[in-house]
Amino acid sequence: MAVDTSAQSSAPTTPSTPTRITSVLAGRVRAARRTFRSAVASALLNPLLYLLAMGLGIGAVADPGQAAALPGGSYLAFLAPGLLVATAMQLAASESLWPVMVGLEWRRTYHAIVATPVRPVDLVLGNLAFIVLRAGAAGLLIGLVIVALGAAPPLGTLVAVGAGMLLAAAFTGLVTAFTARVRNHQAMTALLRFGIVPLFLFSGTFFPIDRLPAALQAVAPLSPLWHGAELARLAALGTDPAWPAAGHLAVLVGLAVLGAALAERKIRELLTR
């Protein structure tokens, strides 16, 4: 007896998980096209000003003996990899604050997205992929400047961009989970002022942490940016990191996995209740 398979063949199929994640990523890319020029300008201009004003400006008046003792042999070489990954951290944090608030509260676009076959986990991972790729694109722009200034070789700078992308992944999930939990702009502003900015200043971006008081040196391993800066300098300059490279990698990968899990859990609670 023949079996009628027409009903089975016409039944809708659920997209696979990679397809759903890719659809979220593609949506973020399409939306980003509207602000492409300003995004490129902001990603390049601020680090360029820091490199010129501090790397060349302050580096020119720094004591030559002390500058030569820094990793890379000059203040510019020391600053460049740290600034590259610090920019990735700032970008990841900003993309995980207000855009997430827009999706959850102000425009509730996340609610519309999960009304499709896209699940909360796909939404979180798609956003994470977009932010990591954007951090990589910004890192490549900064890397071109670093290479043009002679601060680091091209191949090492390219590997340092990878360290920045890993750092962005470590921050994205954690900050997304924070935004989903607080859901007000005062808390987000406070996180930038009292969390991101101090990390930017005191995690080895602008000076070695051994210049800090002993108490602050002891808590440096709590800063993801410090781990990212150590990896970036290892890649770009070939310097010896404070920890084995595997230790720095383990911290950043662990934070990325933990952050993604916390973000997915909280966003799923908000969108499915």
Tab-separated table of C-alpha atoms in Angstrom, residues 19-169:
chain	number	residue	atom	x	y	z
A	19	THR	CA	20.983	28.717	11.411
A	20	ARG	CA	19.098	30.516	14.174
A	21	ILE	CA	22.303	31.958	15.613
A	22	THR	CA	23.391	33.051	12.142
A	23	SER	CA	20.056	34.782	11.561
A	24	VAL	CA	20.518	36.825	14.743
A	25	LEU	CA	24.067	37.692	13.704
A	26	ALA	CA	22.912	38.700	10.223
A	27	GLY	CA	20.235	40.942	11.715
A	28	ARG	CA	22.799	42.726	13.864
A	29	VAL	CA	25.066	43.192	10.857
A	30	ARG	CA	22.230	44.694	8.779
A	31	ALA	CA	21.352	47.081	11.587
A	32	ALA	CA	25.006	48.077	12.003
A	33	ARG	CA	25.252	49.148	8.370
A	34	ARG	CA	23.276	52.294	9.185
A	35	THR	CA	26.005	53.513	11.520
A	36	PHE	CA	28.990	51.979	9.740
A	37	ARG	CA	30.919	55.200	9.163
A	38	SER	CA	30.509	56.507	12.689
A	39	ALA	CA	31.393	53.094	14.130
A	40	VAL	CA	34.616	52.961	12.112
A	41	ALA	CA	35.503	56.527	13.091
A	42	SER	CA	34.926	55.939	16.801
A	43	ALA	CA	36.720	52.578	16.775
A	44	LEU	CA	39.781	54.151	15.160
A	45	LEU	CA	39.876	57.744	16.377
A	46	ASN	CA	40.028	57.268	20.156
A	47	PRO	CA	42.800	54.631	20.127
A	48	LEU	CA	44.707	56.660	17.539
A	49	LEU	CA	44.605	59.722	19.775
A	50	TYR	CA	45.795	57.669	22.757
A	51	LEU	CA	48.638	56.178	20.731
A	52	LEU	CA	49.749	59.563	19.438
A	53	ALA	CA	49.263	61.558	22.648
A	54	MET	CA	50.543	58.978	25.104
A	55	GLY	CA	52.580	56.518	23.102
A	56	LEU	CA	54.486	59.153	21.160
A	57	GLY	CA	53.894	62.222	23.339
A	58	ILE	CA	54.531	60.849	26.811
A	59	GLY	CA	56.908	58.269	25.385
A	60	ALA	CA	59.072	61.088	24.037
A	61	VAL	CA	59.565	62.642	27.472
A	62	ALA	CA	59.810	59.400	29.468
A	63	ASP	CA	63.149	58.453	30.922
A	64	PRO	CA	64.934	56.507	28.154
A	65	GLY	CA	66.344	53.971	30.588
A	66	GLN	CA	62.989	53.183	32.142
A	67	ALA	CA	61.238	53.104	28.763
A	68	ALA	CA	63.821	50.668	27.412
A	69	ALA	CA	63.139	48.364	30.370
A	70	LEU	CA	59.433	48.086	29.466
A	71	PRO	CA	58.186	45.108	27.451
A	72	GLY	CA	58.872	45.938	23.822
A	73	GLY	CA	61.688	48.340	24.634
A	74	SER	CA	59.667	51.555	24.365
A	75	TYR	CA	56.573	53.092	25.897
A	76	LEU	CA	54.763	53.074	22.547
A	77	ALA	CA	55.413	49.351	22.101
A	78	PHE	CA	54.255	48.670	25.667
A	79	LEU	CA	51.081	50.751	25.279
A	80	ALA	CA	49.924	49.544	21.865
A	81	PRO	CA	48.857	45.917	22.645
A	82	GLY	CA	47.221	46.926	25.928
A	83	LEU	CA	45.278	49.688	24.226
A	84	LEU	CA	44.153	47.290	21.505
A	85	VAL	CA	42.542	44.875	23.961
A	86	ALA	CA	41.249	47.689	26.188
A	87	THR	CA	39.347	49.031	23.193
A	88	ALA	CA	37.819	45.581	22.693
A	89	MET	CA	36.708	45.585	26.335
A	90	GLN	CA	35.084	49.013	26.038
A	91	LEU	CA	33.314	48.085	22.823
A	92	ALA	CA	32.004	44.824	24.293
A	93	ALA	CA	30.761	46.594	27.407
A	94	SER	CA	28.944	49.363	25.522
A	95	GLU	CA	27.343	46.887	23.083
A	96	SER	CA	26.129	44.803	26.031
A	97	LEU	CA	24.513	47.698	27.888
A	98	TRP	CA	22.225	50.022	25.920
A	99	PRO	CA	21.484	47.701	22.957
A	100	VAL	CA	20.439	44.988	25.409
A	101	MET	CA	18.255	47.477	27.288
A	102	VAL	CA	16.643	48.438	23.966
A	103	GLY	CA	15.878	44.804	23.238
A	104	LEU	CA	14.518	43.961	26.675
A	105	GLU	CA	12.792	47.125	27.821
A	106	TRP	CA	12.762	50.233	25.652
A	107	ARG	CA	11.663	48.693	22.323
A	108	ARG	CA	11.221	45.070	23.419
A	109	THR	CA	12.666	43.790	20.145
A	110	TYR	CA	13.911	40.679	21.913
A	111	HIS	CA	10.322	39.684	22.624
A	112	ALA	CA	9.540	39.870	18.907
A	113	ILE	CA	12.640	37.861	18.025
A	114	VAL	CA	11.825	34.960	20.346
A	115	ALA	CA	8.276	34.878	18.923
A	116	THR	CA	9.989	33.330	15.879
A	117	PRO	CA	11.800	29.965	15.995
A	118	VAL	CA	14.790	31.797	17.518
A	119	ARG	CA	15.289	30.780	21.149
A	120	PRO	CA	16.816	32.897	23.928
A	121	VAL	CA	20.056	30.912	23.720
A	122	ASP	CA	20.263	31.643	19.992
A	123	LEU	CA	19.655	35.321	20.677
A	124	VAL	CA	22.427	35.488	23.266
A	125	LEU	CA	24.947	33.570	21.171
A	126	GLY	CA	24.106	35.539	18.022
A	127	ASN	CA	24.637	38.828	19.829
A	128	LEU	CA	27.854	37.507	21.353
A	129	ALA	CA	29.128	36.492	17.916
A	130	PHE	CA	28.342	39.942	16.515
A	131	ILE	CA	30.143	41.759	19.313
A	132	VAL	CA	33.197	39.518	19.092
A	133	LEU	CA	33.388	40.038	15.325
A	134	ARG	CA	32.967	43.774	15.752
A	135	ALA	CA	35.751	43.796	18.329
A	136	GLY	CA	37.907	41.920	15.846
A	137	ALA	CA	37.174	44.440	13.087
A	138	ALA	CA	38.010	47.341	15.396
A	139	GLY	CA	41.155	45.537	16.494
A	140	LEU	CA	42.278	45.140	12.892
A	141	LEU	CA	41.907	48.877	12.307
A	142	ILE	CA	43.923	49.653	15.424
A	143	GLY	CA	46.413	46.981	14.450
A	144	LEU	CA	47.066	48.719	11.129
A	145	VAL	CA	47.956	51.885	13.037
A	146	ILE	CA	50.164	49.956	15.456
A	147	VAL	CA	52.060	48.341	12.596
A	148	ALA	CA	52.323	51.655	10.712
A	149	LEU	CA	53.866	53.280	13.803
A	150	GLY	CA	56.341	50.430	14.092
A	151	ALA	CA	55.150	49.472	17.565
A	152	ALA	CA	54.744	45.748	16.806
A	153	PRO	CA	55.205	43.347	13.881
A	154	PRO	CA	52.183	42.509	11.678
A	155	LEU	CA	51.836	38.819	12.594
A	156	GLY	CA	52.139	39.416	16.318
A	157	THR	CA	49.624	42.257	16.099
A	158	LEU	CA	47.183	39.979	14.293
A	159	VAL	CA	47.424	37.409	17.086
A	160	ALA	CA	46.908	40.215	19.615
A	161	VAL	CA	43.648	41.046	17.814
A	162	GLY	CA	42.560	37.487	18.612
A	163	ALA	CA	43.311	38.138	22.284
A	164	GLY	CA	41.080	41.210	22.083
A	165	MET	CA	38.261	39.151	20.579
A	166	LEU	CA	38.555	36.621	23.408
A	167	LEU	CA	38.475	39.441	25.946
A	168	ALA	CA	35.358	40.842	24.248
A	169	ALA	CA	33.689	37.439	24.596
